[in-house]
């Protein structure tokens, strides 16, 4: 499959619906799959931390979760069809899961949040089989989550522990499973639970979802400072003539 490499990270050249179709096919073929949804913040973390970069290298697919990544691809001489977000991927997989009766497991977020998430999934996608869930507060070095989850044979495991903890968990435990799509979905549980509101469609179409989130959550300002650093890095690579398609 075609990839566009940005700062050493190979992004899959695919659109949102095509990506969902690909994952559904992987589920039906029982092919174990590790998905990373990477935005500029993740790209910068990986470039500044070899451990994070190693997690990404274990992924089956990395998709462009952020308009910044899409714009970077254009600047570096190639283009990606569109951004492919973790939230949209999760929701569309739930829609398909409702039709095909997929089994899912959820890990992450606060106890109240994940309970609301599960309740809303039961309400909106009643044919999806939630075989289990656990909040994101547990003893990392003393738990049997992976073994317990593996016995449940889920088709999908959504991990919302934040970057890079969700990628770390998947990387460390993937070998314990024989099948399933494993995907880090960041704050998606909060949106599904209704504790965080997603940007209106107009803001999304204008590629200003990041600004909407910042205005709603000013505490994110420190994290947003990575965006200008990412942009400067992209332009520096452009000047050096880098940015090749694989």
C-alpha atoms as one frame of an Amber mdcrd trajectory, in Angstrom:
protein
   0.000   0.000   0.000   1.135   3.543  -0.690   2.536   5.698   2.122   3.609
   9.303   2.543   6.518   9.613   4.956   6.698  12.691   7.176   9.610  12.998
   9.605  10.244   9.286   9.437   6.619   8.278   9.972   4.852   6.419   7.122
   1.280   7.668   6.831  -1.144   5.488   4.932  -2.384   7.194   1.758  -6.091
   6.582   2.231  -9.378   8.381   2.945 -11.611   7.979   5.987 -14.150   5.577
   4.492 -11.491   3.578   2.693  -9.646   3.160   5.986 -12.769   1.935   7.773
 -13.432  -0.534   4.942  -9.838  -1.765   5.227 -10.173  -2.355   8.969 -13.527
  -4.105   8.592 -11.942  -6.448   6.073  -9.080  -7.107   8.500 -11.610  -7.945
  11.219 -13.511 -10.333   8.977 -10.258 -12.029   7.931  -9.233 -12.196  11.619
  -5.984 -10.379  10.877  -4.439  -8.786  13.955  -4.024  -5.053  13.378  -2.417
  -2.203  15.335  -3.574   1.283  14.339  -1.959   4.571  15.329  -3.834   7.809
  14.633  -1.060  10.411  14.578  -1.416  14.191  14.676   1.441  16.745  14.704
   1.860  16.310  18.455   2.431  12.582  18.013   4.856  13.189  15.140   6.923
  15.543  17.279   6.867  13.194  20.265   8.128  10.359  18.080  10.924  12.508
  16.647  12.032  13.658  20.081  11.626  10.354  21.918  13.045   7.124  20.403
  10.774   5.026  22.621   7.671   6.633  21.142   9.069   6.226  17.634   9.561
   2.523  18.356   5.888   2.185  19.343   4.875   3.715  16.014   7.183   1.380
  14.123   5.217  -1.570  15.526   1.963  -0.294  14.030   0.290  -1.996  11.095
  -1.121   1.325   9.901  -0.563   4.972  10.815  -3.198   7.428   9.651  -3.179
  11.225   9.534  -5.260  12.366  12.492  -4.951  16.109  12.062  -5.122  18.704
   9.321  -1.544  19.664  10.194  -0.294  16.319   8.920  -2.298  16.668   5.706
  -0.919  20.179   5.109   2.614  18.959   5.870   2.289  16.278   3.214   1.313
  18.923   0.656   4.226  21.165   1.626   6.670  18.282   1.351   5.672  17.532
  -2.217   2.858  14.999  -1.974  -0.667  14.885  -0.640  -2.866  12.757   1.549
  -6.557  12.380   0.583  -7.858  13.771   3.885  -7.377  13.458   7.597  -8.446
  10.154   9.122  -9.355  10.765  12.750  -9.463   8.322  15.612 -12.900   9.521
  16.651 -14.473   9.202  13.188 -12.835   5.816  12.721 -14.221   4.605  16.043
 -17.743   5.842  15.337 -17.852   4.333  11.851 -16.531   1.033  13.162 -19.309
   1.072  15.754 -21.828   1.681  12.977 -20.503  -1.301  11.037 -20.232  -3.255
  14.267 -23.934  -2.678  14.867 -24.674  -4.278  11.495 -22.208  -7.127  11.840
 -22.457  -7.656  15.597 -18.798  -7.031  16.347 -17.437  -7.724  19.806 -15.561
  -4.819  21.386 -13.530  -4.044  24.489 -12.838  -0.546  25.827  -9.894   0.499
  27.983  -9.193   3.985  29.297 -10.611   7.292  30.589 -12.105   7.882  34.025
 -14.522   5.370  35.547 -17.558   7.624  35.149 -16.598   8.488  31.567 -16.141
   4.935  30.377 -19.386   3.852  32.025 -21.226   6.630  30.150 -19.412   5.619
  26.963 -20.560   2.018  27.308 -24.123   3.128  28.109 -24.259   5.320  24.984
 -22.837   2.539  22.815 -25.540   0.204  24.130 -28.125   2.885  23.357 -26.946
   3.904  19.880 -25.434   0.625  18.632 -27.428  -2.069  20.459 -26.120  -4.935
  18.326 -22.500  -4.177  19.237 -21.391  -6.686  21.865 -19.400  -4.856  24.558
 -17.609  -7.873  26.018 -15.827  -5.809  28.663 -14.313  -2.501  29.690 -12.017
  -0.934  32.278 -11.069   2.639  33.133  -7.550   3.937  32.603  -6.517   3.785
  36.243  -4.735   0.538  36.997  -1.391  -0.826  38.131   0.542  -0.997  34.870
   2.971  -3.642  36.142   0.515  -5.772  38.076  -2.584  -6.642  36.097  -3.943
  -9.390  33.898  -5.954  -7.199  31.531  -4.380  -8.514  28.360  -4.948 -12.167
  29.253  -8.502 -11.463  30.372  -9.286  -9.496  27.229  -7.720 -12.170  25.001
 -10.076 -14.812  26.399 -13.032 -12.627  25.366 -11.905 -12.686  21.712 -12.949
  -9.111  20.833 -12.968  -7.957  17.227 -12.044  -4.418  18.297 -10.102  -3.055
  21.247 -10.375   0.714  21.697  -7.644   2.102  23.959  -8.062   5.637  25.291
  -5.031   6.181  27.512  -3.562   9.142  25.655  -0.347   9.246  23.650   2.005
   7.497  24.178   0.489   5.307  26.925  -2.129   3.779  24.631   0.505   2.865
  22.016   2.757   1.521  24.773  -0.031  -0.725  26.099  -0.884  -2.074  22.660
   2.780  -2.656  21.760   3.474  -4.523  24.989   0.387  -6.723  24.835  -0.358
  -7.332  21.157   1.433 -10.682  21.083  -1.052 -12.067  23.608  -3.849 -11.854
  21.045  -4.550 -13.975  17.983  -6.855 -11.489  16.240  -8.515  -8.103  16.525
  -8.042  -4.456  15.575  -6.318  -2.436  18.298  -6.564   1.325  18.008  -5.591
   4.209  20.257  -8.423   6.737  20.287  -7.239   9.411  22.719 -10.164  11.476
  24.019 -12.846   9.771  21.936 -14.518   8.188  24.966 -15.120  11.674  26.412
 -16.934  12.721  23.239 -19.049   9.569  23.028 -19.837   9.855  26.739 -20.949
  13.451  26.199 -18.517  14.929  28.727 -16.645  16.763  25.941 -18.383  18.350
  22.962 -16.872  17.904  19.520 -16.489  20.928  17.266 -19.548  21.764  15.109
 -19.438  20.484  11.538 -18.682  23.949  10.135 -15.556  24.221  12.293 -14.530
  20.753  11.155 -15.000  21.664   7.476 -12.906  24.800   7.967 -10.173  22.660
   9.556 -10.495  24.673  12.767 -11.432  21.863  15.121  -8.130  22.353  16.961
  -9.057  26.012  17.636 -12.525  25.081  18.867 -11.007  22.587  21.312  -8.518
  25.195  22.506 -11.266  27.763  23.099 -13.320  25.199  25.003 -10.302  23.880
  26.930  -7.740  26.659  27.458  -5.654  24.201  29.483  -4.630  22.682  26.136
  -2.641  25.815  25.263   0.655  24.309  26.406   0.119  21.290  24.168  -0.777
  23.514  21.220   2.667  25.088  21.314   3.878  21.993  19.482   2.076  23.161
  16.323   4.423  26.034  15.422   7.424  23.804  16.168   5.968  21.168  13.857
   5.380  23.751  11.118   8.931  25.099  11.393  10.290  21.565  11.143   8.207
  20.888   8.026   9.382  24.057   6.297  12.981  23.266   7.236  12.626  19.845
   5.614  11.077  21.478   2.554  14.069  23.767   2.192  16.370  20.745   2.405
  14.414  19.058  -0.408  13.074  16.261   1.787   9.657  14.674   1.714   9.560
  11.589  -0.439   6.677   9.250  -1.164   7.101   5.526  -0.593
